[in-house]
Short mmCIF file of C-alpha atoms in Angstrom, two decimals:
data_model
loop_
_atom_site.label_atom_id
_atom_site.label_comp_id
_atom_site.label_asym_id
_atom_site.label_seq_id
_atom_site.Cartn_x
_atom_site.Cartn_y
_atom_site.Cartn_z
CA MET A 1 57.67 197.22 117.93
CA TYR A 2 60.25 198.49 115.39
CA LEU A 3 60.12 200.14 112.12
CA GLU A 4 62.29 201.19 109.31
CA PRO A 5 61.86 204.04 107.44
CA ARG A 6 60.76 203.41 104.03
CA ARG A 7 62.92 203.91 101.03
CA GLN A 8 61.98 206.85 98.78
CA ARG A 9 62.12 205.60 94.63
CA THR A 10 64.47 207.64 92.40
CA ARG A 11 62.72 209.11 89.63
CA ARG A 12 63.83 208.48 86.19
CA PRO A 13 64.00 210.78 83.66
CA LEU A 14 61.87 210.39 81.02
CA TRP A 15 63.47 212.22 78.09
CA PRO A 16 65.90 209.31 77.54
CA TRP A 17 63.31 207.39 76.38
CA LEU A 18 61.40 209.65 74.49
CA LEU A 19 64.75 210.29 72.47
CA SER A 20 65.20 206.87 71.98
CA VAL A 21 61.59 206.53 70.29
CA VAL A 22 62.39 209.35 67.93
CA VAL A 23 65.28 207.91 66.93
CA ALA A 24 63.57 205.11 65.84
CA PHE A 25 61.13 206.30 64.24
CA GLY A 26 63.63 208.46 62.02
CA LEU A 27 65.19 205.27 61.16
CA ALA A 28 62.61 203.33 60.27
CA TRP A 29 61.30 206.97 58.06
CA THR A 30 65.00 206.36 56.28
CA LEU A 31 64.44 202.98 55.66
CA TYR A 32 61.16 203.43 54.18
CA SER A 33 62.10 206.66 51.83
CA ARG A 34 65.40 204.40 50.58
CA GLN A 35 62.94 201.43 50.02
CA ARG A 36 60.80 203.64 47.82
CA VAL A 37 63.55 205.66 45.76
CA ILE A 38 64.98 201.82 44.82
CA ILE A 39 61.18 200.75 44.08
CA GLU A 40 60.30 204.22 41.99
CA ALA A 41 63.82 203.09 39.99
CA VAL A 42 62.93 199.82 38.67
CA ARG A 43 59.19 200.86 37.86
CA GLY A 44 58.56 204.27 37.86
CA PRO A 45 56.86 206.61 39.20
CA LEU A 46 53.30 205.62 40.14
CA PRO A 47 50.40 207.32 37.49
CA THR A 48 48.90 210.74 38.97
CA PRO A 49 45.36 209.02 40.14
CA THR A 50 42.17 210.12 38.25
CA PRO A 51 39.37 208.93 40.36
CA THR A 52 36.55 209.74 37.50
CA GLU A 53 38.41 207.81 34.70
CA ILE A 54 38.89 204.56 36.93
CA SER A 55 35.26 204.73 38.47
CA ALA A 56 33.58 205.07 34.89
CA ARG A 57 35.56 202.36 33.51
CA ALA A 58 34.87 199.88 36.31
CA TYR A 59 31.41 200.65 35.59
CA LEU A 60 32.24 199.58 32.34
CA ALA A 61 34.02 196.40 33.10
CA VAL A 62 30.93 195.82 35.46
CA GLY A 63 28.56 196.67 32.13
CA ASP A 64 29.84 194.31 30.33
CA GLY A 65 30.24 191.16 32.51
CA HIS A 66 26.47 191.53 32.89
CA PHE A 67 26.10 192.03 29.10
CA GLU A 68 27.80 189.18 28.37
CA THR A 69 25.49 186.88 31.21
CA GLY A 70 22.70 188.48 29.89
CA ARG A 71 21.32 190.89 32.64
CA TYR A 72 20.66 193.82 30.22
CA ASP A 73 19.10 195.65 33.24
CA GLU A 74 22.35 195.60 35.22
CA ALA A 75 24.51 196.19 32.19
CA LEU A 76 22.39 199.19 31.09
CA THR A 77 22.37 200.53 34.70
CA ALA A 78 26.27 199.95 34.79
CA TYR A 79 27.06 201.92 31.22
CA ILE A 80 24.76 204.95 32.37
CA ARG A 81 26.45 205.54 35.28
CA ALA A 82 29.62 205.14 33.26
CA THR A 83 28.37 208.27 31.17
CA GLU A 84 27.77 210.30 34.15
CA LEU A 85 31.17 209.76 35.53
CA ASP A 86 32.63 210.87 32.23
CA PRO A 87 30.47 212.86 30.34
CA GLU A 88 33.21 211.95 27.14
CA PHE A 89 33.54 208.23 27.67
CA SER A 90 32.50 207.54 23.95
CA THR A 91 32.37 203.48 24.59
CA ALA A 92 30.06 203.56 27.28
CA PHE A 93 27.61 205.22 25.36
CA ALA A 94 27.79 202.75 22.22
CA ARG A 95 27.24 199.95 24.56
CA TRP A 96 24.51 201.52 26.09
CA ALA A 97 23.56 202.14 22.84
CA ARG A 98 23.59 198.08 22.20
CA ILE A 99 21.69 197.37 25.02
CA LEU A 100 18.57 199.79 23.96
CA LYS A 101 19.28 198.25 20.14
CA LEU A 102 18.82 194.04 21.44
CA ARG A 103 15.68 195.77 23.89
CA TRP A 104 14.34 196.86 20.45
CA ARG A 105 13.93 200.40 21.16
CA THR A 106 15.23 201.53 18.15
CA GLU A 107 14.80 205.65 18.44
CA ASP A 108 16.45 205.80 21.70
CA ALA A 109 19.59 203.15 20.37
CA GLU A 110 19.77 205.42 18.13
CA GLN A 111 20.15 208.80 19.51
CA ILE A 112 22.74 207.45 22.34
CA ALA A 113 24.70 205.77 19.10
CA ARG A 114 25.50 209.21 17.37
CA ARG A 115 26.08 210.45 20.89
CA ALA A 116 29.15 208.24 21.10
CA VAL A 117 30.04 208.23 17.42
CA GLU A 118 30.21 211.95 17.60
CA LEU A 119 33.04 211.71 21.34
CA ASP A 120 34.62 209.50 19.09
CA ALA A 121 34.32 208.72 15.17
CA GLU A 122 37.63 206.97 14.67
CA SER A 123 36.21 203.99 16.85
CA ALA A 124 35.20 201.24 14.68
CA GLU A 125 33.00 199.75 17.57
CA ASN A 126 31.10 203.13 17.47
CA GLN A 127 30.34 203.03 14.11
CA ALA A 128 28.85 199.28 13.45
CA ILE A 129 27.17 199.78 16.94
CA LEU A 130 25.23 202.89 14.88
CA GLY A 131 25.22 201.18 11.94
CA VAL A 132 22.77 198.39 13.22
CA ALA A 133 20.99 201.04 15.36
CA LEU A 134 20.49 202.85 12.11
CA ASP A 135 19.30 199.39 10.46
CA TRP A 136 17.15 197.88 13.01
CA ASN A 137 15.37 201.83 12.97
CA GLY A 138 14.45 201.54 9.31
CA LYS A 139 17.60 203.20 7.93
CA ALA A 140 19.43 200.41 6.08
CA GLY A 141 20.81 203.10 3.30
CA GLU A 142 22.22 205.09 6.23
CA ALA A 143 23.49 202.38 8.37
CA ILE A 144 25.55 200.96 5.42
CA SER A 145 27.63 204.23 4.46
CA VAL A 146 28.01 203.84 8.66
CA CYS A 147 29.29 200.02 8.32
CA LEU A 148 31.24 200.83 5.56
CA LYS A 149 33.65 203.57 7.99
CA ALA A 150 33.73 201.25 10.89
CA THR A 151 35.54 198.66 8.42
CA ARG A 152 37.46 200.93 6.98
CA ILE A 153 38.79 202.08 10.11
CA ASP A 154 39.14 198.64 11.41
CA PRO A 155 39.23 196.11 8.72
CA ASP A 156 39.89 192.97 11.19
CA TYR A 157 36.64 194.31 13.25
CA ALA A 158 34.22 191.36 12.64
CA HIS A 159 31.15 193.32 13.62
CA GLY A 160 31.52 196.09 11.37
CA TYR A 161 30.68 193.04 8.78
CA ALA A 162 28.28 191.87 10.74
CA CYS A 163 26.54 195.81 10.62
CA LEU A 164 27.12 195.72 6.67
CA ALA A 165 25.58 191.78 6.76
CA GLU A 166 22.73 193.17 8.28
CA ALA A 167 22.46 196.82 6.45
CA TYR A 168 22.62 195.10 3.22
CA GLY A 169 20.02 192.35 3.37
CA ASP A 170 17.86 194.89 4.60
CA TYR A 171 18.25 197.18 1.41
CA GLY A 172 18.27 194.13 -0.83
CA ARG A 173 21.78 193.81 -1.87
CA VAL A 174 21.75 190.30 -0.94
CA ALA A 175 24.80 188.43 -2.63
CA GLU A 176 26.87 191.37 -0.77
CA ALA A 177 24.98 190.90 2.61
CA VAL A 178 25.96 187.29 2.40
CA GLU A 179 29.44 188.12 1.44
CA MET A 180 29.79 190.23 4.42
CA GLY A 181 28.10 187.76 6.78
CA LYS A 182 30.91 185.26 5.44
CA ARG A 183 33.45 187.71 6.59
CA ALA A 184 32.04 188.42 9.62
CA VAL A 185 32.17 184.90 10.86
CA GLU A 186 35.54 184.05 9.26
CA LEU A 187 37.03 186.56 11.84
CA ALA A 188 34.82 185.92 14.55
CA PRO A 189 33.84 181.95 14.21
CA GLU A 190 32.62 181.81 17.72
CA ASP A 191 30.90 185.09 18.31
CA ALA A 192 27.37 185.12 18.60
CA LEU A 193 26.40 188.18 17.23
CA ALA A 194 28.93 187.11 14.00
CA ARG A 195 27.26 184.08 13.55
CA ARG A 196 23.63 186.43 13.82
CA SER A 197 24.31 187.85 11.42
CA TYR A 198 25.03 185.50 9.44
CA GLY A 199 22.03 183.98 9.96
CA TYR A 200 20.48 186.59 8.74
CA THR A 201 21.50 186.40 5.21
CA PHE A 202 19.80 182.94 5.10
CA GLU A 203 16.70 184.24 6.24
CA VAL A 204 16.35 187.43 3.86
CA ARG A 205 16.82 184.54 1.08
CA GLY A 206 13.44 182.63 2.29
CA LEU A 207 15.89 179.56 3.81
CA TYR A 208 14.97 179.15 7.36
CA PRO A 209 15.92 175.93 8.14
CA GLU A 210 19.54 177.33 7.18
CA ALA A 211 18.51 180.14 9.07
CA ILE A 212 17.70 178.73 12.35
CA ARG A 213 21.04 176.58 12.20
CA GLU A 214 23.33 179.74 11.97
CA TYR A 215 20.72 181.38 14.86
CA GLN A 216 21.57 178.02 17.39
CA LEU A 217 25.08 177.70 16.47
CA ALA A 218 25.38 181.08 17.70
CA THR A 219 22.61 180.80 20.91
CA SER A 220 25.72 177.73 21.49
CA PHE A 221 28.46 180.53 21.53
CA ASN A 222 26.76 182.45 24.15
CA PRO A 223 23.25 181.74 25.64
CA ASN A 224 22.64 185.13 26.68
CA HIS A 225 21.51 186.98 23.90
CA ALA A 226 17.64 187.29 23.89
CA ALA A 227 16.97 188.68 20.47
CA ILE A 228 18.96 185.26 19.03
CA TYR A 229 16.26 183.02 20.65
CA LEU A 230 13.12 185.81 18.84
CA ASP A 231 15.11 184.83 15.74
CA ILE A 232 15.13 181.48 15.61
CA GLY A 233 10.89 181.67 16.98
CA ARG A 234 10.72 183.71 14.29
CA ASN A 235 11.93 181.10 11.37
CA TYR A 236 10.15 178.36 12.85
CA ARG A 237 6.79 180.42 12.84
CA ALA A 238 7.85 181.25 9.07
CA LEU A 239 8.01 177.65 8.65
CA ASN A 240 4.41 177.30 9.66
CA ASN A 241 5.90 175.01 13.14
CA ILE A 242 3.83 176.95 15.62
CA GLU A 243 4.79 174.59 18.22
CA GLU A 244 8.67 175.45 18.27
CA ALA A 245 8.06 179.09 17.56
CA ALA A 246 6.97 180.07 20.66
CA TYR A 247 9.33 177.41 22.67
CA HIS A 248 11.40 180.02 21.48
CA PHE A 249 9.78 183.00 22.03
CA GLN A 250 9.33 181.78 25.73
CA ARG A 251 12.77 181.16 26.00
CA ALA A 252 13.75 184.58 24.82
CA THR A 253 11.23 186.04 27.57
CA GLN A 254 13.56 183.59 30.46
CA VAL A 255 16.37 184.47 29.25
CA ASP A 256 15.65 188.03 29.04
CA PRO A 257 12.65 189.29 31.29
CA GLY A 258 12.54 192.75 31.09
CA PHE A 259 12.49 192.70 27.09
CA PRO A 260 8.78 193.69 25.52
CA LEU A 261 9.37 191.98 22.45
CA GLY A 262 9.88 188.20 23.31
CA HIS A 263 6.66 189.06 25.40
CA ASP A 264 4.89 190.58 22.57
CA GLN A 265 6.19 187.91 19.74
CA LEU A 266 5.19 185.02 22.65
CA GLY A 267 1.37 186.74 23.29
CA TRP A 268 1.23 187.13 18.93
CA THR A 269 2.04 183.33 19.03
CA TYR A 270 -0.77 182.98 21.30
CA PHE A 271 -2.84 184.69 19.67
CA SER A 272 -2.48 182.50 16.43
CA GLU A 273 -3.12 179.61 18.31
CA GLY A 274 -6.98 180.85 19.53
CA LEU A 275 -5.11 181.42 23.16
CA TYR A 276 -6.69 184.69 23.57
CA GLN A 277 -6.13 185.02 26.89
CA LEU A 278 -2.59 183.98 27.68
CA ALA A 279 -1.96 186.51 24.64
CA ILE A 280 -3.68 188.96 26.42
CA THR A 281 -1.22 187.87 29.63
CA GLU A 282 1.76 188.59 27.52
CA LEU A 283 0.74 191.36 25.57
CA GLN A 284 -0.05 193.46 28.86
CA LYS A 285 3.56 192.58 30.00
CA ALA A 286 5.33 194.10 27.23
CA ILE A 287 3.18 197.02 28.12
CA GLU A 288 3.69 196.98 31.40
CA LEU A 289 7.83 197.05 30.20
CA ASP A 290 7.70 199.24 27.89
CA PRO A 291 4.14 201.48 27.29
CA GLY A 292 5.51 202.76 24.57
CA PHE A 293 5.65 199.88 22.64
CA GLY A 294 3.14 200.44 19.81
CA ILE A 295 2.85 197.46 18.15
CA ALA A 296 1.90 195.87 21.58
CA HIS A 297 -0.75 198.05 21.71
CA GLY A 298 -1.79 196.67 18.22
CA HIS A 299 -1.57 193.03 19.04
CA LEU A 300 -3.38 193.74 22.22
CA GLY A 301 -6.08 195.26 20.52
CA VAL A 302 -6.63 192.83 17.73
CA THR A 303 -6.82 190.79 20.69
CA TYR A 304 -9.71 192.36 22.39
CA TYR A 305 -11.35 193.24 19.41
CA VAL A 306 -11.67 189.40 18.89
CA GLN A 307 -12.87 188.79 22.28
CA ARG A 308 -15.58 191.44 21.57
CA ASN A 309 -13.98 193.56 24.49
CA TYR A 310 -14.61 196.89 21.99
CA GLU A 311 -13.95 199.50 24.67
CA GLU A 312 -10.52 198.23 25.56
CA ALA A 313 -9.91 197.33 21.60
CA ILE A 314 -10.18 200.77 21.13
CA VAL A 315 -7.82 202.31 23.90
CA ASN A 316 -5.09 200.26 22.80
CA LEU A 317 -6.02 200.75 18.86
CA ILE A 318 -6.20 204.33 19.02
CA ARG A 319 -2.72 204.37 21.21
CA ALA A 320 -0.77 202.19 18.43
CA ILE A 321 -1.55 204.67 15.68
CA GLU A 322 -0.31 207.26 18.23
CA LEU A 323 2.92 205.60 18.27
CA VAL A 324 3.50 204.01 15.12
CA GLY A 325 1.57 205.59 12.42
CA PRO A 326 -2.19 204.12 11.14
CA THR A 327 -1.84 201.10 9.77
CA GLU A 328 -4.82 199.53 7.52
CA GLU A 329 -5.63 196.89 9.84
CA TYR A 330 -5.97 198.97 13.06
CA CYS A 331 -8.17 201.50 10.92
CA TYR A 332 -10.65 199.06 9.78
CA VAL A 333 -10.55 197.22 12.95
CA LEU A 334 -10.72 200.17 14.69
CA GLY A 335 -13.73 201.30 12.38
CA PHE A 336 -15.79 197.53 13.15
CA CYS A 337 -15.21 198.55 17.44
CA TYR A 338 -16.97 201.58 16.77
CA ALA A 339 -19.54 200.21 14.24
CA TYR A 340 -20.34 197.02 16.66
CA LEU A 341 -20.86 199.90 19.55
CA ASP A 342 -23.08 201.51 17.58
CA GLU A 343 -20.96 204.50 16.99
CA CYS A 344 -20.74 204.57 13.08
CA ASP A 345 -20.56 208.23 13.11
CA GLN A 346 -16.78 207.69 14.52
CA ALA A 347 -16.43 204.33 12.65
CA MET A 348 -16.69 205.51 9.63
CA PRO A 349 -13.74 207.82 9.26
CA TRP A 350 -11.77 205.16 10.35
CA PHE A 351 -12.69 202.94 7.35
CA GLU A 352 -12.10 205.94 5.16
CA LYS A 353 -8.54 206.09 6.81
CA ALA A 354 -7.90 202.72 5.86
CA LEU A 355 -9.19 203.16 2.31
CA GLU A 356 -6.63 205.71 2.21
CA LEU A 357 -4.18 203.56 3.09
CA ASN A 358 -5.22 200.82 0.20
CA PRO A 359 -8.01 201.88 -1.44
CA TYR A 360 -8.91 197.91 -2.61
CA SER A 361 -8.97 197.23 0.99
CA ALA A 362 -12.22 195.04 1.30
CA VAL A 363 -12.56 194.98 4.65
CA ALA A 364 -13.06 198.65 5.18
CA GLN A 365 -15.46 198.42 2.47
CA GLN A 366 -17.34 195.88 4.28
CA GLY A 367 -16.97 198.59 6.95
CA LYS A 368 -18.51 201.02 5.08
CA THR A 369 -21.41 198.89 3.81
CA PHE A 370 -22.04 197.44 7.14
CA CYS A 371 -22.62 201.55 9.18
CA ARG A 372 -24.80 202.21 5.93
#
């Protein structure tokens, strides 16, 4: 059988193919470069990237979103992260302070708000938040001065006038408080916090139904501010409508479960109704959320005293005095706790302390008589 020899394949050179790839790539790069020049000529060059600033502002926006929906813990985390990324970001410090204030951590709120003003004293928002923090921390006189700065910086900033309304109200300048409250809602009629400040001007005048109306209107604009439900509950309690008061305090704890003051006020309302075990549960929640919450320790101590749990009452009353200072009631209740434990040597100094605070304290006099 005859076989033809195989033909050998001719090997083609590789360089023409490589040359075509290089030419195609060069053409594509030229077209891209020209297109980029045309785009930049129209819109201008892109800004130089600043990753820290962008990240901080992104966290600020996240915090604002959480704040509007009442998720204060998440908002707080975002604002703090923004300040970590940009330690000069005054707005993030101010809004961090705003959360602390609404959580009734007034001393911390004042400190953080002062930092915001140090960084930017020409921000009306920074001044207004510091003003409210000062007012809620018992410094109404200083708050008025700061709030006035906010209104001078921006005469159309509603929260500056809201700040003034609260500070004037707490300082006893009621007519000016009403005027500033009206101005706040004129500038921002559907802003929940501006509306709240106007409601407060009714409360300081003892017009509780009118205050409730304004507070409820505020919640219709934003139902996620737990502090406003506390305002409503406080006014219902002033009207001796304990059922409505308890409902709104409970609503505050539902809107913001991490709000210790909400649990404290709900617990103290249960106490007034004689529901002592429910009161203890809520007051313990308040202390778990904020172990340094002196008022809740005081309320819990009094509740334990009424239930004759004198040992636990002593622990909480002493803690309350350490945190917020002595009051007449805390001192004489503490005295009776020791007296009923047959420890009058421990009781007498507390009765004496109560009489220092109020020389006409009949209960403290009774305690001294009991021990003698």
